[in-house]
Short mmCIF file of C-alpha atoms in Angstrom, two decimals:
data_model
loop_
_atom_site.label_atom_id
_atom_site.label_comp_id
_atom_site.label_asym_id
_atom_site.label_seq_id
_atom_site.Cartn_x
_atom_site.Cartn_y
_atom_site.Cartn_z
CA MET A 66 57.50 55.18 -10.05
CA ALA A 67 56.48 55.90 -13.22
CA GLN A 68 54.68 52.78 -13.60
CA ARG A 69 52.09 53.86 -9.84
CA ILE A 70 52.10 57.35 -11.65
CA TYR A 71 50.17 55.85 -14.41
CA SER A 72 47.81 53.67 -11.98
CA ASN A 73 47.60 56.28 -9.65
CA GLN A 74 49.48 54.64 -6.78
CA LYS A 75 50.56 55.66 -3.59
CA TYR A 76 53.70 54.02 -2.48
CA GLU A 77 56.65 55.90 -0.06
CA GLU A 78 59.44 56.37 -1.20
CA GLU A 79 62.97 56.15 0.87
CA PHE A 80 66.05 57.60 -0.27
CA ILE A 81 69.94 57.11 1.50
CA HIS A 82 71.25 59.86 1.68
CA THR A 83 74.54 58.76 3.41
CA ASN A 84 77.46 55.92 2.22
CA GLU A 85 75.66 54.50 6.36
CA ASP A 86 72.49 54.24 5.18
CA LEU A 87 73.29 51.65 1.97
CA GLU A 88 76.05 50.37 4.64
CA LYS A 89 72.95 49.16 6.77
CA LEU A 90 70.15 48.45 4.49
CA ARG A 91 72.90 45.78 2.83
CA SER A 92 74.25 44.23 6.87
CA ASP A 93 69.88 43.84 6.59
CA GLY A 94 69.99 41.70 4.70
CA ILE A 95 67.41 42.70 2.27
CA LEU A 96 69.27 43.33 -0.87
CA MET A 97 70.26 40.70 -3.08
CA PHE A 98 73.02 41.60 -4.82
CA GLN A 99 74.78 44.35 -2.05
CA GLN A 100 72.63 46.96 -5.10
CA VAL A 101 69.09 49.56 -5.05
CA PRO A 102 67.21 50.34 -5.90
CA LEU A 103 64.80 48.11 -3.91
CA MET A 104 60.69 47.53 -4.51
CA GLU A 105 59.18 46.50 -0.99
CA ILE A 106 55.96 44.99 -2.20
CA ASP A 107 53.29 42.14 -1.51
CA GLY A 108 55.45 40.57 0.43
CA MET A 109 58.51 40.41 -1.33
CA GLU A 110 62.27 42.79 -1.86
CA LEU A 111 62.22 42.82 -5.29
CA VAL A 112 66.29 43.78 -6.67
CA GLN A 113 66.74 44.73 -10.02
CA THR A 114 65.71 47.35 -12.48
CA ARG A 115 63.64 45.42 -14.95
CA ALA A 116 62.32 42.41 -11.92
CA ILE A 117 61.23 45.47 -10.27
CA LEU A 118 59.43 47.52 -13.55
CA ASN A 119 58.04 43.89 -15.10
CA TYR A 120 56.21 43.28 -11.94
CA LEU A 121 54.86 47.20 -11.99
CA SER A 122 53.32 46.95 -14.89
CA SER A 123 51.99 43.22 -15.09
CA LYS A 124 50.11 44.22 -11.47
CA TYR A 125 48.74 47.62 -13.23
CA ASN A 126 48.04 45.79 -16.83
CA LEU A 127 50.42 47.86 -18.77
CA TYR A 128 52.17 45.20 -19.59
CA GLY A 129 49.50 44.13 -23.06
CA LYS A 130 46.74 41.13 -23.05
CA ASP A 131 48.64 38.26 -24.23
CA LEU A 132 52.31 36.68 -24.88
CA LYS A 133 52.96 38.59 -28.52
CA GLU A 134 51.78 42.32 -27.45
CA ARG A 135 55.13 41.42 -24.46
CA ALA A 136 57.01 41.02 -26.77
CA LEU A 137 56.65 44.25 -28.83
CA ILE A 138 55.98 46.12 -25.54
CA ASP A 139 59.89 44.52 -25.01
CA MET A 140 60.71 45.46 -27.81
CA TYR A 141 60.07 49.02 -27.83
CA SER A 142 61.03 49.28 -24.17
CA GLU A 143 64.39 47.32 -24.36
CA GLY A 144 65.91 49.48 -27.25
CA LEU A 145 64.92 52.32 -25.02
CA ALA A 146 66.39 51.39 -21.98
CA ASP A 147 69.84 51.28 -24.74
CA LEU A 148 69.04 54.95 -25.40
CA ASN A 149 67.75 55.95 -21.70
CA GLU A 150 71.13 53.68 -20.03
CA ILE A 151 73.61 56.58 -21.62
CA PHE A 152 71.66 59.58 -20.83
CA ILE A 153 71.41 58.04 -16.47
CA ASN A 154 75.16 57.95 -17.20
CA TYR A 155 76.41 61.12 -18.41
CA PRO A 156 76.00 63.49 -16.04
CA PHE A 157 79.12 61.04 -13.80
CA ASN A 158 81.21 60.73 -17.66
CA PRO A 159 84.76 62.31 -17.15
CA PRO A 160 84.25 66.11 -19.09
CA GLY A 161 85.06 64.63 -22.95
CA VAL A 162 83.39 62.10 -22.94
CA LYS A 163 80.04 63.82 -21.27
CA ASP A 164 80.59 66.32 -24.37
CA THR A 165 80.28 62.67 -27.45
CA ASN A 166 77.75 61.41 -25.78
CA ILE A 167 75.64 63.92 -24.92
CA ALA A 168 76.65 64.58 -29.16
CA LEU A 169 75.96 61.13 -29.17
CA MET A 170 72.29 61.04 -27.80
CA LYS A 171 70.99 63.61 -29.61
CA GLU A 172 72.30 61.94 -33.21
CA LYS A 173 70.68 58.66 -31.84
CA ALA A 174 67.34 59.87 -30.90
CA LYS A 175 66.71 61.32 -34.18
CA ASN A 176 67.91 59.19 -36.84
CA ARG A 177 67.17 55.88 -34.67
CA TYR A 178 65.04 55.75 -31.96
CA PHE A 179 62.37 58.41 -32.98
CA PRO A 180 62.03 57.25 -36.17
CA ALA A 181 61.20 53.59 -35.53
CA PHE A 182 58.64 54.63 -33.20
CA GLU A 183 57.16 57.08 -35.57
CA LYS A 184 57.33 54.03 -37.68
CA VAL A 185 55.36 52.61 -35.22
CA LEU A 186 52.98 55.01 -34.31
CA LYS A 187 51.91 55.78 -38.04
CA SER A 188 51.98 51.51 -38.92
CA HIS A 189 48.97 51.26 -37.06
CA GLY A 190 47.33 54.75 -36.66
CA GLN A 191 46.45 54.28 -32.92
CA ASP A 192 46.90 56.39 -29.66
CA TYR A 193 49.59 54.35 -27.95
CA LEU A 194 52.11 52.48 -29.27
CA VAL A 195 50.32 48.57 -28.41
CA GLY A 196 47.11 47.11 -28.19
CA ASN A 197 45.54 50.50 -28.60
CA LYS A 198 45.90 50.91 -25.04
CA LEU A 199 48.87 52.76 -22.10
CA SER A 200 51.43 50.49 -21.82
CA LYS A 201 54.86 50.82 -19.95
CA ALA A 202 56.21 51.34 -23.84
CA ASP A 203 54.12 54.31 -23.89
CA VAL A 204 55.70 55.88 -20.15
CA HIS A 205 59.13 54.70 -21.26
CA LEU A 206 58.69 56.47 -24.49
CA VAL A 207 57.32 60.23 -23.20
CA GLU A 208 60.51 59.63 -20.38
CA VAL A 209 62.85 59.50 -22.83
CA ILE A 210 61.87 62.68 -24.52
CA TYR A 211 61.09 63.54 -21.39
CA ASN A 212 65.01 63.19 -21.54
CA MET A 213 66.57 64.26 -24.80
CA GLU A 214 64.67 67.46 -24.88
CA GLU A 215 66.30 68.92 -21.93
CA LEU A 216 69.45 68.14 -24.58
CA GLU A 217 68.03 69.67 -26.65
CA PRO A 218 64.33 71.24 -26.45
CA ASN A 219 62.96 70.99 -29.78
CA ILE A 220 63.98 67.76 -30.91
CA ILE A 221 60.66 65.96 -31.46
CA ALA A 222 60.07 68.51 -33.68
CA SER A 223 59.61 66.71 -36.91
CA PHE A 224 57.83 63.99 -35.07
CA PRO A 225 54.10 64.97 -35.42
CA LEU A 226 53.07 61.37 -33.63
CA LEU A 227 54.97 61.57 -30.54
CA GLN A 228 54.21 65.19 -29.85
CA ALA A 229 50.24 63.65 -29.59
CA LEU A 230 51.42 60.59 -27.48
CA LYS A 231 53.42 63.26 -25.05
CA THR A 232 50.16 65.48 -25.40
CA GLN A 233 48.29 62.06 -24.29
CA ILE A 234 49.65 61.56 -21.94
CA ASN A 235 50.36 64.79 -20.41
CA ASP A 236 46.45 65.11 -19.96
CA MET A 237 46.33 62.26 -18.03
CA PRO A 238 45.46 63.71 -14.44
CA THR A 239 47.41 61.63 -13.12
CA VAL A 240 50.43 63.29 -14.77
CA LYS A 241 49.32 66.29 -14.69
CA LYS A 242 49.62 65.95 -11.51
CA PHE A 243 52.69 64.46 -11.16
CA LEU A 244 54.62 67.21 -13.31
CA GLN A 245 54.31 69.95 -11.03
CA PRO A 246 55.81 71.13 -8.32
CA GLY A 247 55.50 69.67 -4.86
CA SER A 248 55.65 65.90 -6.54
CA GLN A 249 57.55 63.22 -5.84
CA ARG A 250 59.03 64.06 -9.30
CA GLN A 251 62.59 64.35 -8.98
CA PRO A 252 64.56 67.02 -10.73
CA PRO A 253 66.87 66.33 -12.99
CA VAL A 254 70.83 65.83 -11.86
CA ASP A 255 72.95 68.30 -10.28
CA GLU A 256 76.33 68.68 -9.68
CA LYS A 257 75.84 68.50 -5.67
CA ASN A 258 74.15 65.08 -6.39
CA ILE A 259 76.58 64.30 -8.74
CA GLN A 260 79.49 64.81 -5.49
CA LYS A 261 76.67 63.21 -3.30
CA THR A 262 76.15 59.73 -4.92
CA ARG A 263 79.85 59.55 -5.49
CA LYS A 264 80.60 59.45 -1.72
CA ILE A 265 77.65 57.28 -0.66
CA PHE A 266 78.59 54.36 -3.25
CA LYS A 267 82.57 55.21 -3.42
CA PHE A 268 83.66 55.89 -6.85
CA MET B 235 74.62 24.98 -21.74
CA GLY B 236 78.38 27.90 -22.52
CA PHE B 237 76.70 29.76 -26.24
CA ARG B 238 79.65 32.26 -27.14
CA LEU B 239 79.80 34.28 -30.39
CA SER B 240 81.88 32.63 -32.91
CA LEU B 241 83.59 36.25 -33.72
CA SER B 242 85.08 34.89 -35.84
CA GLN B 243 81.62 35.06 -38.17
CA MET B 244 78.65 36.74 -37.09
CA LYS B 245 75.70 35.06 -38.17
CA THR B 246 71.76 35.91 -38.57
CA CYS B 247 69.31 33.39 -38.87
CA ILE B 248 66.64 32.93 -41.45
CA ARG B 249 63.09 31.30 -41.14
CA THR B 250 62.39 28.04 -42.01
CA GLU B 251 59.38 26.02 -41.40
CA ASN B 252 58.34 25.29 -38.23
CA SER B 253 62.01 26.53 -36.18
CA VAL B 254 62.75 29.23 -34.45
CA VAL B 255 65.80 31.03 -36.09
CA PRO B 256 67.34 33.06 -33.30
CA VAL B 257 70.45 35.13 -34.28
CA GLN B 258 73.50 35.97 -33.49
CA GLY B 259 75.90 39.28 -33.70
CA PHE B 260 77.18 41.39 -31.24
CA SER B 261 74.80 44.58 -31.12
CA LEU B 262 76.76 47.11 -32.54
CA LEU B 263 75.36 50.69 -31.02
CA ASN B 264 76.77 49.15 -27.36
CA GLU B 265 78.60 45.76 -27.64
CA GLN B 266 77.03 43.64 -25.37
CA LEU B 267 77.53 40.22 -25.73
CA ASP B 268 74.60 39.30 -24.13
CA SER B 269 74.17 37.81 -28.13
CA ASN B 270 75.17 34.58 -26.70
CA VAL B 271 73.18 34.26 -23.21
CA HIS B 272 70.05 35.09 -25.72
CA MET B 273 71.95 31.78 -27.75
CA GLN B 274 72.23 29.82 -25.05
CA LEU B 275 68.64 30.41 -23.72
CA CYS B 276 67.52 30.28 -27.61
CA GLY B 277 68.57 26.96 -27.92
CA SER B 278 68.45 25.72 -24.73
CA GLY B 279 64.62 26.41 -25.25
CA GLN B 280 64.33 24.24 -27.89
CA ALA B 281 67.07 21.83 -27.19
CA LEU B 282 64.52 21.06 -24.21
CA HIS B 283 61.13 21.63 -26.53
CA HIS B 284 61.88 19.60 -30.13
CA GLU B 285 64.59 18.20 -31.35
CA PRO B 286 67.33 19.76 -30.88
CA ASP B 287 68.38 20.74 -34.57
CA GLU B 288 64.88 22.48 -35.52
CA PHE B 289 66.74 25.83 -34.77
CA GLU B 290 68.35 27.45 -37.72
CA GLU B 291 71.29 30.24 -37.62
CA LYS B 292 72.13 32.55 -39.91
CA PHE B 293 75.50 34.77 -39.32
CA VAL B 294 76.11 38.06 -40.20
CA GLU B 295 79.87 37.46 -42.11
CA THR B 296 80.65 40.98 -43.80
CA PRO B 297 79.57 44.42 -43.23
CA GLU B 298 76.96 44.57 -46.73
CA ASP B 299 75.01 40.88 -44.87
CA MET B 300 74.26 43.57 -42.13
CA GLU B 301 73.50 46.78 -44.69
CA LYS B 302 71.53 44.93 -46.48
CA LEU B 303 68.95 43.18 -43.44
CA ILE B 304 68.89 46.99 -42.20
CA LYS B 305 67.98 47.54 -46.21
CA ASP B 306 64.73 45.38 -45.65
CA GLY B 307 63.72 46.41 -42.48
CA SER B 308 63.84 43.29 -40.38
CA LEU B 309 65.86 45.11 -37.52
CA MET B 310 64.42 47.74 -35.71
CA TYR B 311 67.08 50.03 -34.41
CA GLN B 312 69.01 48.61 -36.96
CA GLN B 313 70.85 46.06 -34.24
CA VAL B 314 71.02 42.11 -34.31
CA PRO B 315 70.61 39.10 -32.97
CA MET B 316 67.30 39.41 -34.37
CA VAL B 317 65.21 36.51 -33.92
CA GLU B 318 62.04 36.29 -36.78
CA ILE B 319 59.30 33.90 -34.48
CA ASP B 320 55.96 33.78 -35.03
CA GLY B 321 55.69 36.02 -37.59
CA MET B 322 57.56 38.30 -36.12
CA LYS B 323 61.05 40.10 -36.44
CA LEU B 324 61.98 40.08 -32.53
CA VAL B 325 65.25 42.66 -31.64
CA GLN B 326 66.27 43.06 -28.17
CA THR B 327 68.10 40.13 -26.47
CA ARG B 328 65.53 40.76 -23.41
CA ALA B 329 62.86 40.75 -25.70
CA ILE B 330 63.05 37.49 -27.36
CA LEU B 331 64.70 35.64 -24.12
CA ASN B 332 61.07 36.87 -22.67
CA TYR B 333 59.23 35.41 -25.11
CA ILE B 334 60.88 31.95 -25.29
CA ALA B 335 60.79 31.58 -21.79
CA THR B 336 57.22 32.40 -21.99
CA LYS B 337 56.11 29.79 -25.08
CA TYR B 338 58.67 27.48 -23.21
CA ASN B 339 56.81 27.77 -20.13
CA LEU B 340 60.56 28.15 -18.64
CA TYR B 341 59.45 31.66 -16.89
CA GLY B 342 56.91 30.72 -14.06
CA LYS B 343 53.93 29.84 -12.92
CA ASP B 344 52.19 33.71 -12.02
CA MET B 345 53.68 36.74 -12.02
CA LYS B 346 55.53 36.95 -8.77
CA GLU B 347 57.81 33.81 -9.99
CA ARG B 348 58.06 36.14 -12.89
CA ALA B 349 59.39 38.41 -10.65
CA LEU B 350 61.70 35.81 -8.77
CA ILE B 351 63.09 35.25 -12.31
CA ASP B 352 63.61 38.31 -13.02
CA MET B 353 65.31 39.06 -10.11
CA TYR B 354 67.55 36.60 -10.36
CA ALA B 355 68.42 36.46 -14.72
CA GLU B 356 69.00 40.09 -14.27
CA GLY B 357 71.68 39.67 -11.50
CA ILE B 358 73.94 36.68 -14.19
CA PHE B 359 73.56 38.86 -16.80
CA ASP B 360 75.22 41.56 -14.63
CA LEU B 361 77.53 39.39 -13.53
CA SER B 362 78.33 37.42 -16.90
CA GLU B 363 78.27 40.46 -18.50
CA MET B 364 81.18 41.11 -16.30
CA VAL B 365 82.95 37.88 -17.01
CA MET B 366 82.19 38.07 -20.79
CA SER B 367 84.21 41.84 -21.38
CA LEU B 368 87.55 40.53 -19.24
CA VAL B 369 88.18 39.68 -22.55
CA LEU B 370 87.92 42.63 -24.43
CA CYS B 371 90.22 44.81 -21.72
CA PRO B 372 92.54 46.22 -22.90
CA PRO B 373 96.25 44.48 -21.43
CA ASP B 374 97.26 46.74 -18.58
CA GLN B 375 93.86 46.11 -17.25
CA ARG B 376 92.95 42.50 -17.09
CA GLU B 377 94.41 41.55 -14.20
CA ALA B 378 92.63 43.56 -11.57
CA ASN B 379 90.17 43.40 -13.59
CA ILE B 380 89.71 39.53 -13.31
CA ALA B 381 90.55 39.97 -10.06
CA LEU B 382 87.77 42.47 -8.80
CA VAL B 383 85.10 40.74 -11.28
CA LYS B 384 86.17 37.01 -9.12
CA ASN B 385 85.83 38.72 -5.89
CA LYS B 386 82.42 39.85 -6.91
CA ILE B 387 82.01 36.10 -7.63
CA LYS B 388 83.36 34.43 -4.72
CA ASN B 389 80.93 37.76 -2.61
CA ARG B 390 78.50 39.09 -3.40
CA TYR B 391 76.49 36.84 -6.95
CA LEU B 392 77.10 33.60 -5.66
CA PRO B 393 76.79 33.71 -2.34
CA ALA B 394 73.30 35.11 -2.74
CA PHE B 395 72.77 31.89 -5.49
CA GLU B 396 74.10 29.59 -2.42
CA LYS B 397 71.27 31.13 0.00
CA VAL B 398 68.53 31.00 -2.33
CA LEU B 399 68.68 27.01 -2.66
CA LYS B 400 69.45 26.37 0.77
CA SER B 401 66.54 27.80 1.62
CA HIS B 402 64.41 25.66 -0.16
CA GLY B 403 65.98 22.56 -0.48
CA GLN B 404 64.75 22.19 -3.83
CA ASP B 405 66.41 21.04 -7.27
CA TYR B 406 65.23 23.83 -8.85
CA PHE B 407 65.90 27.50 -8.58
CA VAL B 408 62.18 28.70 -8.52
CA GLY B 409 58.72 26.53 -8.35
CA ASN B 410 60.01 23.43 -8.13
CA ARG B 411 61.13 23.15 -11.22
CA LEU B 412 62.80 24.06 -14.96
CA THR B 413 62.98 27.13 -15.17
CA ARG B 414 64.88 29.74 -17.25
CA VAL B 415 66.61 30.51 -14.28
CA ASP B 416 68.15 27.03 -14.23
CA ILE B 417 69.46 26.90 -17.51
CA HIS B 418 70.73 30.67 -17.49
CA LEU B 419 72.76 29.84 -14.48
CA LEU B 420 74.04 26.86 -15.51
CA GLU B 421 75.06 28.51 -18.34
CA LEU B 422 77.08 30.98 -15.70
CA LEU B 423 78.58 28.90 -14.00
CA LEU B 424 80.23 27.76 -17.07
CA TYR B 425 81.97 30.64 -17.63
CA ILE B 426 82.97 30.73 -13.68
CA GLU B 427 84.32 27.12 -14.66
CA GLU B 428 87.11 28.71 -17.79
CA LEU B 429 87.56 31.38 -15.69
CA ASP B 430 88.54 30.06 -12.67
CA ALA B 431 87.37 26.30 -11.63
CA SER B 432 88.16 27.48 -7.90
CA LEU B 433 85.61 29.73 -7.38
CA LEU B 434 83.42 27.19 -7.09
CA ALA B 435 84.71 24.41 -4.53
CA SER B 436 82.73 26.74 -1.89
CA PHE B 437 78.74 26.33 -3.03
CA PRO B 438 78.07 22.83 -3.23
CA LEU B 439 74.46 23.92 -3.93
CA LEU B 440 75.53 25.06 -6.58
CA LYS B 441 77.75 22.63 -8.72
CA ALA B 442 75.02 19.92 -7.39
CA LEU B 443 72.83 22.10 -9.94
CA LYS B 444 75.29 22.72 -11.85
CA THR B 445 75.83 18.51 -12.81
CA ARG B 446 71.80 18.28 -12.71
CA ILE B 447 70.72 20.21 -15.74
CA SER B 448 73.93 19.49 -17.44
CA ASN B 449 72.46 15.80 -17.67
CA LEU B 450 68.89 17.20 -18.83
CA PRO B 451 68.70 14.68 -22.09
CA ASN B 452 69.07 17.28 -24.41
CA VAL B 453 71.17 19.83 -22.23
CA LYS B 454 74.02 16.89 -22.80
CA LYS B 455 73.65 16.61 -26.39
CA PHE B 456 73.91 20.38 -26.38
CA LEU B 457 77.12 20.22 -24.36
CA GLN B 458 79.02 18.23 -26.29
CA PRO B 459 80.70 18.12 -29.63
CA GLY B 460 79.14 18.69 -33.08
CA SER B 461 75.71 20.60 -30.88
CA GLN B 462 75.36 24.26 -32.39
CA ARG B 463 77.48 25.74 -28.63
CA LYS B 464 79.92 27.49 -30.13
CA PRO B 465 83.23 27.94 -28.63
CA PRO B 466 84.75 30.69 -26.22
CA PRO B 467 85.92 34.06 -27.72
CA ASP B 468 88.68 34.50 -29.32
CA VAL B 469 91.08 37.71 -28.63
CA GLU B 470 92.25 38.10 -31.92
CA LYS B 471 88.91 37.34 -33.61
CA ILE B 472 86.82 40.23 -31.94
CA ALA B 473 90.00 42.05 -32.97
CA GLU B 474 88.96 41.08 -36.21
CA ALA B 475 84.90 41.42 -36.44
CA ARG B 476 86.04 45.17 -34.45
CA LYS B 477 87.67 45.80 -37.65
CA LEU B 478 85.78 44.27 -40.27
CA PHE B 479 82.27 45.89 -38.35
CA ASN B 480 84.40 49.40 -37.99
CA PHE B 481 83.18 50.20 -34.80
CA SER B 482 86.32 50.31 -31.89
#
């Protein structure tokens, strides 16, 4: 929901707490591939994370001004999604795999992804990654930074421009509010969530 | 339209005067066989709008080829595929596909059509990845995985797509004209047919779409021998490539 935060849009969330919740959605016929997330918006029942994110980004002007800016935004977002995918899954990894993946994420963040984005910011000296204006790429990057900081608090210590971007985003009024207790922000996954999730999705 | 990786040769591309130059190869980070998806759209996008032989491919054949690309600074994340197009060095399969689809008017007429296209395409990619990964499966798990994938094909994905076609009764998947979804879907249906042709039996509208798209002149040409289409992946060649590029 980061997109909606950045554009100050209100949104309502409904959570799946049991396998029955999921099965009901499935039998209602609104999940095209029997999967969540689902977003009901503008008369559509949209599934597939990227379809949802791309629509929101276009609607709220976070997707660049033209085709070429969109290409850059996609290139940046997709790279971040690769790293983030490991992060999303690692709580569910078996113990040995989990440790390997934690090390892998830290290594890739510090040696591949953060240097690449520091380089982009350095190349144009602007405050945002693309087109001198906030886009979904900045949102994704800052989200990934928060996620990596959970693994290693000082992980962007040697990336001054990333630090500056993070500060800038944090200072946006809607973001500031979102980062405070009582907002719609979700806490990090814990053991209880993991078991609950396994039960709901039967894995 | 089944672009496949020729796994004994992985290729990179360079730009020539007027052509798009798709790059093929493994994504070394996560081994996704998504290059073939990108390739097919590149090929079909180009094929539909230019002369079919107007894109040039170069292949990564050795680790040294790969190192050179990395050293040149051409690969933002040190990964292929990479396409040089319109002054950009684009990496990330979806970035490449999205750009080409938009440029050649295969991405719908507005935001809402694009949302539908994305929803359908992402479902297709999910399933394509499952099908393509079967060839990488260790022999003792293969049968179970094949059964799982066939089940999803028959009971989840193909019914969903058939339902869309039935709902509007049109010749194309979105917006009553050709878009990238028709092309991605054709590719998927060809893969499914290779896996088990009987899976398509109870989906008449999908079968009709497959025939229709296959008969578009440039697509037809591409599906014939001698085109830039790649053969299906081969377990031995995958093993060779893995050894050569030193990933497990």
